mmCIF file of C-alpha atoms in Angstrom:
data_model
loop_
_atom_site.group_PDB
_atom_site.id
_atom_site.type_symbol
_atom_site.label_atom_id
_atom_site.label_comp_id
_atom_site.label_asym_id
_atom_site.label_seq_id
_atom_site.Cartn_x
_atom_site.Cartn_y
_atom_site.Cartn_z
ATOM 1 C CA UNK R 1487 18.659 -12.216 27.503
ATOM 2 C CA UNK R 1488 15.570 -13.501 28.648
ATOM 3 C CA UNK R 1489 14.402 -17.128 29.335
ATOM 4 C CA UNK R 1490 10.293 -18.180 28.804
ATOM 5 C CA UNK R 1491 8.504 -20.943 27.691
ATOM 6 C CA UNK R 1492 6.234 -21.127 24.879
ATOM 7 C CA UNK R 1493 3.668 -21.429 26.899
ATOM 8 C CA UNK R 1494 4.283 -18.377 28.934
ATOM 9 C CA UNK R 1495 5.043 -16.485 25.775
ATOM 10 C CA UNK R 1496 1.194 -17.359 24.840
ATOM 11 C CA UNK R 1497 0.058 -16.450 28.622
ATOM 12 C CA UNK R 1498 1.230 -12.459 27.787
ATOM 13 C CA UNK R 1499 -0.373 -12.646 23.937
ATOM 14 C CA UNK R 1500 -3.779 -13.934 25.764
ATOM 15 C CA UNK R 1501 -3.648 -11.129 28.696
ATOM 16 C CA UNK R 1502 -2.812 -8.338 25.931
ATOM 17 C CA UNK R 1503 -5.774 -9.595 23.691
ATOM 18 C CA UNK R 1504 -8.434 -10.305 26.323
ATOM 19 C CA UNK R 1505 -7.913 -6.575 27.068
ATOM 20 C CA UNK R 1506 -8.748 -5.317 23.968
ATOM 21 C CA UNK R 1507 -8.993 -2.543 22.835
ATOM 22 C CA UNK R 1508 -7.274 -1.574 26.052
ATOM 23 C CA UNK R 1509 -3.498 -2.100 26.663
ATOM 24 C CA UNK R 1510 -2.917 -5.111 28.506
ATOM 25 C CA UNK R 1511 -0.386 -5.742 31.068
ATOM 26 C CA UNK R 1512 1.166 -8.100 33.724
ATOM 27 C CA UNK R 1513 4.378 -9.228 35.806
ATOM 28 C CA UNK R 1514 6.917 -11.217 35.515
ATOM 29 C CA UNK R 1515 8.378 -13.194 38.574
ATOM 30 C CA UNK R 1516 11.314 -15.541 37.958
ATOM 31 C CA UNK R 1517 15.190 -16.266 38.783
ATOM 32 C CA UNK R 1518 17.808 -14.115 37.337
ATOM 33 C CA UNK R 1519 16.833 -14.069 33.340
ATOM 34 C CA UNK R 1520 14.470 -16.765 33.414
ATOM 35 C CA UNK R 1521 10.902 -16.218 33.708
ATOM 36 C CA UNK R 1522 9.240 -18.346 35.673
ATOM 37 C CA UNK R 1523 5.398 -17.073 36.595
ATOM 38 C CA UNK R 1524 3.310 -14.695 34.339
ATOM 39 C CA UNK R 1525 1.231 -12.821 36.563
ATOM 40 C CA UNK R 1526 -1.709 -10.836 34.650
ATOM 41 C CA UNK R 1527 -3.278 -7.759 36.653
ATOM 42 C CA UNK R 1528 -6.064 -5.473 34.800
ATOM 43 C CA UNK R 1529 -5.198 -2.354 33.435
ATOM 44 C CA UNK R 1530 -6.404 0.139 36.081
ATOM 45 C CA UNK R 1531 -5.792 2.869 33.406
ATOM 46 C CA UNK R 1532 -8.360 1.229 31.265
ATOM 47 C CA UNK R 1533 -7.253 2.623 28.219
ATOM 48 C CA UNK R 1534 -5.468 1.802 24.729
ATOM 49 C CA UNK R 1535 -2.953 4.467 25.040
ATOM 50 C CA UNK R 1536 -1.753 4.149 28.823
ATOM 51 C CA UNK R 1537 -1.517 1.165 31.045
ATOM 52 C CA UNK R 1538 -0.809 0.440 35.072
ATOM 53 C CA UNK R 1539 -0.511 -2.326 36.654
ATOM 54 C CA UNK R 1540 -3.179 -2.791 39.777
ATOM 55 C CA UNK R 1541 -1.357 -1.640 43.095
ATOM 56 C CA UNK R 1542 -3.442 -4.912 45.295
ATOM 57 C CA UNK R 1543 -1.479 -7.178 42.134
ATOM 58 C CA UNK R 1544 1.769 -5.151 42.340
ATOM 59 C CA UNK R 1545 1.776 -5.985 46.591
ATOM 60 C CA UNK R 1546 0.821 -9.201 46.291
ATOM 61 C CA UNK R 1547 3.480 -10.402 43.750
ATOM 62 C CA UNK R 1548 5.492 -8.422 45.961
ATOM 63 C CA UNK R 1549 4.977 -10.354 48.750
ATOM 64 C CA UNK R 1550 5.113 -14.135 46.837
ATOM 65 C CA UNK R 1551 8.545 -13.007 45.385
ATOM 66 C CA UNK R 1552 9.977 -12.306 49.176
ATOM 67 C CA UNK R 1553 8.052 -15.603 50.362
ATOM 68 C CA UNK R 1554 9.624 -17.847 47.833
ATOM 69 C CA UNK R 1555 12.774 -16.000 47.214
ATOM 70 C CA UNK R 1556 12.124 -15.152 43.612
ATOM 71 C CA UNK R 1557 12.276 -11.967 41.521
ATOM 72 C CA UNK R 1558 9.787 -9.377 40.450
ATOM 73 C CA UNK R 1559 11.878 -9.417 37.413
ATOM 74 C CA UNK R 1560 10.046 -7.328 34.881
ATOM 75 C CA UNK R 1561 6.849 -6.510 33.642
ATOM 76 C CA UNK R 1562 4.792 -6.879 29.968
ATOM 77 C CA UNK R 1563 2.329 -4.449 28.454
ATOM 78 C CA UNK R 1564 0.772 -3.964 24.914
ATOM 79 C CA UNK R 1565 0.843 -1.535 21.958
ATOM 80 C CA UNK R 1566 -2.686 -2.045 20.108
ATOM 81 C CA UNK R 1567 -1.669 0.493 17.573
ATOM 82 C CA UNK R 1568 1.800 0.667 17.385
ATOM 83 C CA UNK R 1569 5.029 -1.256 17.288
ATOM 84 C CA UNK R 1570 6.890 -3.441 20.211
ATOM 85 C CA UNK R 1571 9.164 -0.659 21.468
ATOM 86 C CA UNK R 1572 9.343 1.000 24.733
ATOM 87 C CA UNK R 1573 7.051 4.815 23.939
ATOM 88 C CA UNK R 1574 8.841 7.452 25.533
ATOM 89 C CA UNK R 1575 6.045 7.064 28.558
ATOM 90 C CA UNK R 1576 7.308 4.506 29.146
ATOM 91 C CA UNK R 1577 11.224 4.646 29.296
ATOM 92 C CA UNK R 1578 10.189 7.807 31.749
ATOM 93 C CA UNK R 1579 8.224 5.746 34.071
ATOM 94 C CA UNK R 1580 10.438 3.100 34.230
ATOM 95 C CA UNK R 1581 10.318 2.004 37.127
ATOM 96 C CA UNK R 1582 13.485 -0.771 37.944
ATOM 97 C CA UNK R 1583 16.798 -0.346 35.852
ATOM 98 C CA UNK R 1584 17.331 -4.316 37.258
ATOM 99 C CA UNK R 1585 13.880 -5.291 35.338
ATOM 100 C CA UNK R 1586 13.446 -6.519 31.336
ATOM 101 C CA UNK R 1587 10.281 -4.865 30.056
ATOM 102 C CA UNK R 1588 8.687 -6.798 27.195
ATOM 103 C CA UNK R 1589 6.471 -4.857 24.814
ATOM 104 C CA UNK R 1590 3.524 -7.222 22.947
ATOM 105 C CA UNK R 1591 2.614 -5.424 20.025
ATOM 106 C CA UNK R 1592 -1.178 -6.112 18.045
ATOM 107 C CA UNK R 1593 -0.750 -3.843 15.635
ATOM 108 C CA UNK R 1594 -0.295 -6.351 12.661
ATOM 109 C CA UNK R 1595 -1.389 -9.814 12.199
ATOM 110 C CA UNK R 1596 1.333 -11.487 13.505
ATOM 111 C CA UNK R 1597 2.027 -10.619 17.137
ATOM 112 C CA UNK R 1598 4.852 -9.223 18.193
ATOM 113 C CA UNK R 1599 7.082 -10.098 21.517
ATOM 114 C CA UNK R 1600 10.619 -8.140 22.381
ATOM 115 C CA UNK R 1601 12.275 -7.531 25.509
ATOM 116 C CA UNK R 1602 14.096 -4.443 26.417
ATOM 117 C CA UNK R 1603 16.653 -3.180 29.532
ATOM 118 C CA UNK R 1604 16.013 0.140 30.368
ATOM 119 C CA UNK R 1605 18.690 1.874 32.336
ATOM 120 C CA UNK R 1606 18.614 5.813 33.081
ATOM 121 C CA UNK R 1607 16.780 6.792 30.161
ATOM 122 C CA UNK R 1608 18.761 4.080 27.638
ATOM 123 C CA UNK R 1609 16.663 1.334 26.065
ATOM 124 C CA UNK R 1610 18.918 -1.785 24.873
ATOM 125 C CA UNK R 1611 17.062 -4.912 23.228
ATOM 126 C CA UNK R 1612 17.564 -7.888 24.420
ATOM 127 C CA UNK R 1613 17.489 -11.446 23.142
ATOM 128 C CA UNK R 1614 14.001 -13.796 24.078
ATOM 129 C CA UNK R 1615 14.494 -16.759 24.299
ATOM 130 C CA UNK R 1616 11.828 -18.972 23.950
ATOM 131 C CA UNK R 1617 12.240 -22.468 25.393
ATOM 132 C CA UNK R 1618 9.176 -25.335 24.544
ATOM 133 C CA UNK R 1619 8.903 -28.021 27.149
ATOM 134 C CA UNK R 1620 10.643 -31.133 26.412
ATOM 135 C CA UNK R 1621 7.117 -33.195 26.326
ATOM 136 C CA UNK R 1622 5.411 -30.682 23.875
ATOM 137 C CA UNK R 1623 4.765 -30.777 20.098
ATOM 138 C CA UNK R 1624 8.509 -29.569 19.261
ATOM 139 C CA UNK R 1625 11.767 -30.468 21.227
ATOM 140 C CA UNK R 1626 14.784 -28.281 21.678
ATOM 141 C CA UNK R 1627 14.954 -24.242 22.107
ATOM 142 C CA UNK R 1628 13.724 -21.901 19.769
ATOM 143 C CA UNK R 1629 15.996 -19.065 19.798
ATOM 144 C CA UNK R 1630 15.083 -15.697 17.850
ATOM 145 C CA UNK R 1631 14.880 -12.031 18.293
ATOM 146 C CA UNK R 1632 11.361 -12.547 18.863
ATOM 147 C CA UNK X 361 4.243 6.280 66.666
ATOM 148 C CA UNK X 362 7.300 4.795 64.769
ATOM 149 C CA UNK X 363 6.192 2.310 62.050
ATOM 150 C CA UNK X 364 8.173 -0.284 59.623
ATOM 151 C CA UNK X 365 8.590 0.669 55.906
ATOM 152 C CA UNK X 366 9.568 -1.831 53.439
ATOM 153 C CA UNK X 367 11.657 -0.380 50.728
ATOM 154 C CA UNK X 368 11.789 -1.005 47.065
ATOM 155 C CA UNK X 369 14.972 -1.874 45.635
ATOM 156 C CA UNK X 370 14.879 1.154 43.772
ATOM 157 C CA UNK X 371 15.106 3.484 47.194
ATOM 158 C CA UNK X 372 17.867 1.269 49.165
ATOM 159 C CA UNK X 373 20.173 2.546 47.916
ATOM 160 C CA UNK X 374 19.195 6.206 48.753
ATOM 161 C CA UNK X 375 18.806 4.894 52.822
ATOM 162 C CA UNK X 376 22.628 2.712 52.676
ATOM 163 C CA UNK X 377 21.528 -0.295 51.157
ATOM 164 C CA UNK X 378 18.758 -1.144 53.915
ATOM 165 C CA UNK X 379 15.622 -2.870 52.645
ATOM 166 C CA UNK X 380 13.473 -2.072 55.674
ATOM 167 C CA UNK X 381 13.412 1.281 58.026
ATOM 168 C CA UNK X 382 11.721 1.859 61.838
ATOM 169 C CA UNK X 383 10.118 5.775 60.724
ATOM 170 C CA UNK X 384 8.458 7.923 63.348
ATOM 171 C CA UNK X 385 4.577 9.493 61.843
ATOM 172 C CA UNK X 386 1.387 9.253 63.102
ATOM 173 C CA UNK X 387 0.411 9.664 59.343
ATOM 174 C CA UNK X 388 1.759 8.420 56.232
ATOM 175 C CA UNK X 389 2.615 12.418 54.938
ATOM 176 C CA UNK X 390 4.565 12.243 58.648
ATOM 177 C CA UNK X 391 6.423 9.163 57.574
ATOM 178 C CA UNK X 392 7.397 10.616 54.243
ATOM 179 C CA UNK X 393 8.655 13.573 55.343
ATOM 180 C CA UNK X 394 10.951 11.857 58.386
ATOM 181 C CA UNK X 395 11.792 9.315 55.379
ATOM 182 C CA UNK X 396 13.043 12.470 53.289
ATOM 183 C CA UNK X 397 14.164 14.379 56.597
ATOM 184 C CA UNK X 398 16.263 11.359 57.030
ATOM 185 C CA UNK X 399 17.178 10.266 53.420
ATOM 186 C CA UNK X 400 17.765 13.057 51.332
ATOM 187 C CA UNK X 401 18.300 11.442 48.146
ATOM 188 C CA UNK X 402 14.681 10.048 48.426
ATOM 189 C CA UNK X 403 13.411 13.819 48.123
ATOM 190 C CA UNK X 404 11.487 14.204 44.925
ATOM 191 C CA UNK X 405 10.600 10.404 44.740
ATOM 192 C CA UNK X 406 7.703 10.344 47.280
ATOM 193 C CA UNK X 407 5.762 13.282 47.755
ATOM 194 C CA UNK X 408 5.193 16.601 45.234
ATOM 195 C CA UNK X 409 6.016 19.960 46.279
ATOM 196 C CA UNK X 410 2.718 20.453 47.326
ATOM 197 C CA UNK X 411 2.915 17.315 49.930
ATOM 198 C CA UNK X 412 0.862 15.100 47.878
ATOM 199 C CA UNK X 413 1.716 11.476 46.870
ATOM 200 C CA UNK X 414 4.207 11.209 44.210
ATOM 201 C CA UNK X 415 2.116 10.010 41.139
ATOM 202 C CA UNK X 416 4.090 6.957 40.544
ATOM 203 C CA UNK X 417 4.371 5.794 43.908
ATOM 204 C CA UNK X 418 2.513 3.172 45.672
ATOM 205 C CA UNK X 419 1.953 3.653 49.550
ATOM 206 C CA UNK X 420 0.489 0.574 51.712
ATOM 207 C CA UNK X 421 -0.544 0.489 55.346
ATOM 208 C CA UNK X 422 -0.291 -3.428 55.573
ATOM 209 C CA UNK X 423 -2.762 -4.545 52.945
ATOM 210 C CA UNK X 424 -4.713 -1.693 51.978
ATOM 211 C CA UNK X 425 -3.435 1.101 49.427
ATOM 212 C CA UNK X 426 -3.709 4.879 51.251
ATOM 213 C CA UNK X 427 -5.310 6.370 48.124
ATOM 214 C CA UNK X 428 -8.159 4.151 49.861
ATOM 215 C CA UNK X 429 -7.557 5.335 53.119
ATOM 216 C CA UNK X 430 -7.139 9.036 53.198
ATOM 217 C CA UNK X 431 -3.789 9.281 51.438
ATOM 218 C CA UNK X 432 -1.065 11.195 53.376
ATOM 219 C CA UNK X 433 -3.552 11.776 55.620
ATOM 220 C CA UNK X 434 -4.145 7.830 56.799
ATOM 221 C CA UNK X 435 -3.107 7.225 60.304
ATOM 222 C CA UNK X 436 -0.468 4.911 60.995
ATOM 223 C CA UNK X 437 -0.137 3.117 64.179
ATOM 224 C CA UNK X 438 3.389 0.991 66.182
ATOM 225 C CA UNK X 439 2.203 -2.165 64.493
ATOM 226 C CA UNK X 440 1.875 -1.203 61.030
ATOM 227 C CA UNK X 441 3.842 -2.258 58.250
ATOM 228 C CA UNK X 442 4.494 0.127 55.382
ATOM 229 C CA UNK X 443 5.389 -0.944 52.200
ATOM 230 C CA UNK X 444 6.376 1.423 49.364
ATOM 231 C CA UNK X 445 6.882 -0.092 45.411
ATOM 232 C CA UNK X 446 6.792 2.342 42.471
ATOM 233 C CA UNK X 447 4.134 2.338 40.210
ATOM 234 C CA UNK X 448 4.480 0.381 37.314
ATOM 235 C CA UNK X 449 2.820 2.515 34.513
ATOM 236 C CA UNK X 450 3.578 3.651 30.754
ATOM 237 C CA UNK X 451 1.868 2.546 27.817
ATOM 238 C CA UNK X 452 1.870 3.862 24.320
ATOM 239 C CA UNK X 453 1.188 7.619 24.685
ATOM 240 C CA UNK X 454 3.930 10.064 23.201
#
């Protein structure tokens, strides 16, 4: 299961599509299952097939997540051409069996979020959970296999 | 020279749970090599055969990534803190 607000489900959709046509991509930092910071970094691979997270982005959320005792708990990329589930690049490179790795896929018109666990070479789905702040437009928590 | 390494949770286990290591090199290839001299079970996750940087690691002397500062070949001094994280890569190639 993981835990986000709408808002930081919309933070990933903007990273992945202000790095068109590349792949986009980004951490996650939070407690346990809930996601509490969505950390963009450019794609140094610069390219719509492959992604990587900046290294000066990857040390410095690092280093916040030991300061204030939270998690590098995951990390988001995009497919532009293809659907929201981990390629085989990237169940290889995996880097953390402890992380949730959401996939954003652009392909159609309707965006795309899932979250997967990927342990030794498995890749489960998991649940998103999408929770919208109790002062916004809707009330209550969406829940869905996003 | 014996410098502090900050593990990634992915290699504690490999060095008996600890999360950060005193490692004698005056260079980071010196450090890696007393880190797999030391911790076996890290072999294969830090440097290729040929003693270059594992492709999907990431090395820092303090701040500053090595593939900036000479690679295995940066120096490494007593008051340097090095921190290794894995890459985090993939995307939607085969």
């Amino acid at each position: 299961m993981l835990y986000l607000s709408a808002r930081q489900r919309e933070a990933m959709i903007a990273t992945c599509v202000r790095a068109l046509p590349d792949e986009g991509c980004g951490l996650l930092v939070g407690r346990g299952e809930r996601v509490e910071d969505v950390v963009a970094s450019p794609n140094v691979a610069a390219s719509a097939r492959v992604y990587e997270i900046d290294s000066r982005v990857l040390l410095a959320t690092d280093r916040r997540c030991e300061r204030e005792g939270s998690d590098l708990m995951g990390v988001f990329h995009s497919h532009t051409h293809s659907e929201a589930y981990p390629s085989p690049t990237d169940v290889a490179q995996a880097p953390d069996p402890a992380w949730h790795y959401v996939l954003v896929s652009l392909r159609d018109a309707i965006t795309v979020v899932r979250s997967y666990r990927i342990v030794e070479g498995r890749v489960d789905e998991e649940e998103v959970v999408v929770e919208r702040a109790a002062d916004g437009p809707e009330t209550g928590t969406e829940r869905r296999l996003a | 020279m014996a410098a502090t390494v900050r593990l990634p949770t992915v290699l504690r286990p490999a060095a008996g749970g600890a999360t950060t290591l005193t490692v004698e090199g005056a260079t980071i290839g010196e450090v890696l090599i007393s880190l797999t001299t030391n911790y076996p079970a890290m072999r294969g996750q830090l440097l290729n055969d040929d003693g270059t940087l594992h492709r999907f690691l990431n090395v820092y002397v303090n701040d500053d990534d090595v593939r900036y500062l000479g690679g295995v070949d940066a120096p490494v001094g007593d008051a340097d803190e090095i921190t290794l994280l894995p890459a985090v890569a993939g995307g939607s190639l085969g």
